[in-house]
Amino acid sequence: MRLLTINPGSTSTKIAVFDDTTPVFVENIKHSVEDLKPFVLVSDQFEYRRDLVLEVLKRNGIPFEFDAIVARGGLLKPIEGGVYEVNDVMLAEIEHPMRNHACNLGCRIAHDFAKRIPGCRALTADPGVVDELIDVARVSGSPIMPRITTWHALNQRAIARRYAAEHGLVYEDLNLIVAHLGGGISIGAHRHGRCIDVNNAFDGEGPFSPERAGSLPPGKLIDLCYSQKYTQEQLKRRISGNAGLAAHLGTTDMIAIEKAIAEGDKKAELVVNAMIYNIAKWIGGSAVALHGKVDAILFTGGVAHSDYVISRLKDYISFLGPVFVYPGENEMLALASNGVAALNGSVEIKEYK
C-alpha cells in the first residue's frame, strides 16, 4: 500500500510517502515568518500549504496515487485513541477548533487530496485531544475547571508500541510511563493500552519545557491577569511560546544551552536542572497513577537527544523501572503504521461523531 502522511506544524509542513511502513520520500517544507504573514488566521493557510505539498510531490516526480492520506489530527473535542476517517462532522467542527494550531489543517488537506483519488481514504490517528483519563484524574479542585488533556498522543503511543514490539511484548499488557520531551512536554501513564493520566501540555500543566511554562502559581497568574501590564494574548504567550527555557534563557537550543553550562553559566545550569527536576517529579506522579507497577519508562522527543538531560533524569527516576530512550520525532512513521493497520483491517477505522 502507498500512503502519503502529512504533519502540519507551526513553521513547517512535513510530508512523507510510504510503501507500507517503508519511507520512500520525505520532505520538511519550511514556512518563514514572512511566508505566513499574509494569513490572519491559521485556517487561512489551508490553500497555501495544500498547494505547496502538491508542488513538492510534482517536482519530485511522485505520482499522485495513494491508498490513503494519513494526517496529524486536529484539536477537536476529546475522543478516545485510534484511527478515524475524516468525515463531514470532523470538517465542520475543525472550522471552530478547541485551540488554534496548524495541526488543524491536516484533516482538511487529507480530505481534499483523497477525494481526488478513486478509492483513497482520508484518515487521522491519535490526535492530541485523545482523552482516556480515569474519572479521578479528571477532577480538579474547582468544579468549573475540570482537567482536560492535550498531549503528544500520536508519538507517545507509537513509542510505546515500538518498545513492546522490540521486546516481544504487547502494549496492551504493559504499564508504561512515556515522556515526550520536545518544545512542549507531556508525560503519560499508560495502563494496558490506555493513557489513564497525562498533563495538558498545550496550555499549562506539568513540568515547564523549552517553550511552555507548565503549572504556575494560580494566585500570581490571576494577579497578572488583572494587573493591566499584559494583554490577554501577551499572557498566553507567557504560558506557551515565550515561556520555559525561552523566557528564562532567551533560547530553546539545547546544544547552545549545554555549551553555556559547560562554560560556567550558572543561571543556565540552574534553570535546566529545575526543568529536569520538574520532569522527574511528574514521572513520579505517573508511577503513583500506576500503583508503582511500572514495566518501563520511555523517553522520546527532540530533547531526548540531550545526554545532559537524560543522564540527570535517570539519576532521579531509575528506581521506578527500566529506562529506554527513543530520541527525536517519530510521528510520520506512526501515521503510516496506523494507516497500514487500518487499511489491512488490523485496527478499526472509527467514525467521528
XYZ file of C-alpha atoms in Angstrom:
353
model
C 0.000 0.000 0.000
C 1.194 3.502 -0.780
C 0.421 6.231 1.732
C 1.010 9.957 1.971
C 1.431 11.268 5.525
C 1.016 14.950 6.366
C 2.049 16.704 9.578
C 1.374 20.468 9.618
C 3.317 22.325 12.317
C 3.631 25.961 13.307
C 6.508 26.725 10.915
C 6.620 23.658 8.668
C 4.556 21.055 6.842
C 6.205 17.642 6.993
C 5.212 15.091 4.369
C 6.338 11.551 3.662
C 5.418 8.888 1.126
C 5.450 5.294 2.367
C 5.261 1.899 0.750
C 3.553 0.209 3.680
C 5.799 1.393 6.545
C 8.923 1.976 4.443
C 9.553 5.673 3.682
C 10.368 6.326 0.025
C 10.195 10.118 0.080
C 10.430 12.589 2.981
C 10.276 16.384 2.849
C 10.073 19.092 5.505
C 8.519 22.158 3.883
C 9.600 25.210 5.884
C 7.401 28.294 6.309
C 9.124 31.527 7.266
C 7.515 34.320 9.252
C 7.269 36.293 6.013
C 5.586 33.366 4.238
C 2.868 33.185 6.888
C 2.479 36.927 7.484
C -0.361 37.436 4.933
C -2.604 34.965 6.793
C -4.620 36.428 9.660
C -5.800 33.032 10.937
C -4.116 29.644 10.845
C -7.147 28.307 8.968
C -6.422 30.817 6.188
C -3.223 28.878 5.405
C -5.108 25.866 4.030
C -4.754 26.526 0.292
C -1.182 27.821 0.672
C 0.008 24.663 2.452
C -2.056 22.299 0.293
C -0.652 23.750 -2.911
C 2.920 23.598 -1.581
C 2.525 19.874 -0.904
C 1.189 19.307 -4.419
C 4.079 21.304 -5.855
C 6.711 19.307 -3.915
C 5.212 15.974 -4.997
C 5.094 17.061 -8.626
C 8.625 18.494 -8.581
C 9.989 15.216 -7.237
C 8.099 13.035 -9.690
C 5.848 11.404 -7.080
C 2.685 10.089 -8.804
C -0.482 11.381 -7.145
C -1.699 7.852 -6.487
C -2.264 6.783 -2.887
C -4.327 4.231 -0.995
C -4.669 6.606 1.936
C -3.747 10.099 3.062
C -2.992 9.981 6.795
C -2.754 13.340 8.533
C -1.919 14.532 12.004
C -5.176 15.077 13.879
C -6.563 18.451 14.868
C -7.547 19.929 18.225
C -11.183 18.867 18.226
C -13.338 17.692 21.118
C -11.923 14.942 23.369
C -12.074 11.456 21.794
C -10.629 8.043 22.520
C -7.467 6.962 20.757
C -7.388 5.215 17.402
C -7.725 5.791 13.667
C -10.562 7.970 12.382
C -11.959 8.577 8.915
C -12.120 12.261 8.046
C -15.832 12.931 7.625
C -18.162 15.908 7.255
C -18.670 16.183 11.026
C -14.930 16.484 11.617
C -14.528 19.009 8.808
C -17.380 21.138 10.149
C -16.020 21.133 13.702
C -12.463 21.929 12.629
C -13.779 25.282 11.429
C -14.161 26.159 15.132
C -11.436 24.128 16.880
C -10.816 23.944 20.615
C -7.388 25.524 20.069
C -5.736 27.368 17.172
C -2.855 25.342 15.745
C -1.584 24.351 12.308
C -2.326 20.682 13.050
C -5.990 21.575 12.468
C -5.176 21.836 8.743
C -4.160 18.178 8.465
C -7.590 16.610 8.112
C -8.683 19.305 5.634
C -5.689 18.674 3.366
C -6.100 14.886 3.653
C -9.787 15.105 2.709
C -9.072 17.423 -0.230
C -6.428 15.048 -1.616
C -8.348 11.817 -1.004
C -11.436 12.959 -2.880
C -9.269 13.457 -5.998
C -8.119 9.807 -5.990
C -10.623 6.958 -6.563
C -10.732 4.594 -3.583
C -8.379 6.666 -1.450
C -9.147 7.077 2.282
C -8.574 10.234 4.341
C -7.544 9.262 7.884
C -6.204 10.740 11.112
C -4.715 8.869 14.057
C -4.298 9.557 17.777
C -4.769 13.340 17.707
C -3.577 15.478 20.592
C -7.073 15.579 22.114
C -7.201 11.822 22.838
C -8.823 11.534 26.268
C -8.694 8.229 28.133
C -8.376 9.643 31.647
C -9.745 7.659 34.544
C -12.516 9.517 36.365
C -10.466 10.573 39.396
C -7.877 12.156 37.089
C -10.490 14.495 35.596
C -11.451 16.202 38.847
C -9.567 19.366 39.795
C -10.009 21.493 42.910
C -12.562 23.654 41.088
C -15.768 22.215 39.594
C -15.747 24.901 36.892
C -12.271 23.849 35.710
C -12.114 20.074 35.183
C -8.836 18.685 33.843
C -8.604 18.125 30.105
C -5.821 16.602 28.002
C -3.862 17.964 25.071
C -0.729 15.894 24.610
C 1.607 14.111 22.193
C -0.707 11.126 21.850
C 0.500 10.032 18.422
C 4.194 9.890 19.309
C 3.712 8.553 22.839
C 1.577 5.640 21.691
C 3.850 4.892 18.723
C 6.893 4.719 21.015
C 5.016 2.522 23.480
C 4.119 0.083 20.693
C 7.689 0.192 19.341
C 9.114 -0.655 22.767
C 6.660 -3.536 23.136
C 7.459 -4.942 19.672
C 11.229 -4.721 20.234
C 10.913 -6.721 23.446
C 8.445 -9.333 22.217
C 5.686 -7.844 24.356
C 2.167 -6.488 23.778
C 1.450 -2.813 24.509
C -1.986 -3.675 25.878
C -0.392 -5.919 28.528
C 2.026 -3.291 29.890
C 2.212 -0.433 32.374
C 4.424 2.270 30.861
C 5.381 5.852 31.581
C 6.076 7.715 28.333
C 7.669 11.170 28.414
C 7.669 13.236 25.212
C 10.378 15.862 25.681
C 10.044 18.489 22.963
C 9.156 22.171 22.751
C 6.287 21.063 24.963
C 6.476 18.162 27.382
C 3.779 15.561 28.018
C 4.145 12.650 30.426
C 1.585 9.857 30.221
C 0.758 6.914 32.462
C -0.184 4.098 30.062
C -2.059 1.204 31.672
C -2.796 -1.775 29.441
C -3.114 0.222 26.238
C -4.836 3.323 27.616
C -3.298 6.567 28.813
C -5.109 6.926 32.139
C -3.434 10.186 33.181
C -1.382 12.806 31.318
C -0.695 16.512 31.695
C -2.259 19.152 29.454
C 0.942 20.058 27.632
C -0.602 22.635 25.319
C -1.617 25.437 27.648
C -0.190 24.975 31.069
C 0.130 21.884 33.225
C 3.000 19.674 34.279
C 6.723 20.473 34.068
C 7.952 23.552 32.258
C 9.651 22.880 28.940
C 11.760 24.670 26.326
C 8.716 26.696 25.174
C 5.973 26.287 27.808
C 5.509 27.404 31.373
C 3.877 24.266 32.756
C 1.977 24.550 36.042
C 2.158 28.038 37.555
C 1.188 29.576 40.928
C -2.519 30.281 40.272
C -2.810 33.283 42.607
C 0.098 35.059 40.925
C -1.322 34.264 37.494
C -4.688 35.748 38.426
C -2.975 38.873 39.745
C -1.112 39.260 36.445
C -4.373 38.912 34.510
C -5.751 41.977 36.314
C -2.520 43.959 36.533
C -3.134 45.733 33.207
C 0.538 45.119 32.398
C -0.218 42.472 29.779
C -2.877 41.852 27.163
C -4.638 38.501 27.024
C -2.514 37.479 24.038
C 0.721 38.523 25.761
C -0.112 36.405 28.808
C -0.938 33.431 26.610
C 2.496 33.791 25.059
C 3.925 33.785 28.596
C 2.369 30.340 29.016
C 3.125 28.886 25.592
C 5.812 30.280 23.283
C 7.729 32.843 25.323
C 7.911 30.600 28.360
C 10.082 27.900 29.883
C 13.704 27.933 28.707
C 12.820 30.544 26.058
C 11.708 33.017 28.756
C 14.494 32.261 31.235
C 17.426 31.944 28.826
C 16.294 33.527 25.562
C 16.739 30.306 23.574
C 15.400 26.769 23.266
C 18.572 25.431 21.610
C 19.734 22.678 23.980
C 23.116 22.382 22.260
C 23.805 26.089 22.849
C 22.466 25.907 26.405
C 24.620 22.895 27.273
C 27.659 24.684 25.832
C 26.905 27.681 28.065
C 26.613 25.409 31.093
C 29.947 23.771 30.264
C 31.491 27.249 30.085
C 30.242 28.092 33.587
C 26.833 29.741 33.039
C 25.274 29.145 36.465
C 21.877 30.590 35.552
C 21.530 28.228 32.593
C 22.590 25.325 34.793
C 20.025 26.180 37.475
C 17.127 26.630 35.018
C 17.823 23.415 33.077
C 18.301 21.446 36.299
C 14.982 22.857 37.532
C 13.268 21.674 34.334
C 14.786 18.218 34.813
C 13.652 18.181 38.459
C 10.092 19.075 37.437
C 10.022 16.391 34.730
C 11.203 13.817 37.256
C 8.516 14.835 39.767
C 5.800 14.377 37.133
C 7.185 10.962 36.209
C 7.000 10.057 39.888
C 3.348 11.091 39.925
C 2.698 8.909 36.898
C 4.197 5.968 38.778
C 1.678 6.593 41.546
C -1.140 6.532 38.957
C 0.109 3.037 38.025
C 0.260 1.944 41.698
C 4.040 1.688 41.383
C 3.809 -1.168 38.864
C 5.966 0.262 36.078
C 7.263 -2.063 33.360
C 9.355 0.651 31.680
C 9.901 4.398 31.391
C 10.296 5.651 27.815
C 11.790 8.988 26.727
C 11.182 10.452 23.277
C 11.122 13.855 21.537
C 13.891 16.207 20.485
C 15.224 16.934 23.988
C 15.784 13.190 24.456
C 18.891 13.689 22.287
C 20.462 15.539 25.242
C 22.747 13.320 27.311
C 22.839 16.103 29.921
C 19.064 15.926 30.416
C 18.611 12.163 30.120
C 21.516 11.240 32.426
C 20.190 13.503 35.185
C 16.643 12.261 34.729
C 17.894 8.704 35.110
C 19.538 9.683 38.406
C 16.120 10.772 39.687
C 13.803 8.090 38.345
C 15.691 4.860 37.550
C 14.486 3.303 40.814
C 10.941 3.327 39.386
C 11.696 0.990 36.477
C 13.986 0.333 33.484
C 14.568 3.358 31.253
C 14.677 3.353 27.420
C 15.397 6.327 25.167
C 13.947 6.890 21.676
C 15.153 10.393 20.732
C 13.524 12.532 18.084
C 10.111 12.693 16.482
C 8.509 9.508 15.193
C 5.199 10.935 14.056
C 5.461 10.292 10.303
C 6.148 6.585 10.782
C 3.412 6.482 13.430
C 0.914 7.933 10.944
C 1.952 5.427 8.277
C 1.814 2.478 10.693
C -1.685 3.460 11.782
C -2.759 3.875 8.165
C -1.460 0.451 7.138
C -3.078 -1.214 10.164
C -6.385 0.475 9.334
C -6.307 -0.471 5.655
C -5.418 -4.109 6.299
C -8.069 -4.445 8.997
C -5.714 -4.870 11.950
C -7.320 -1.905 13.685
C -10.816 -0.467 13.423
C -11.417 2.725 11.461
C -13.591 4.720 13.844
C -16.338 7.184 12.986
C -16.005 10.708 14.311
C -19.379 11.776 15.729
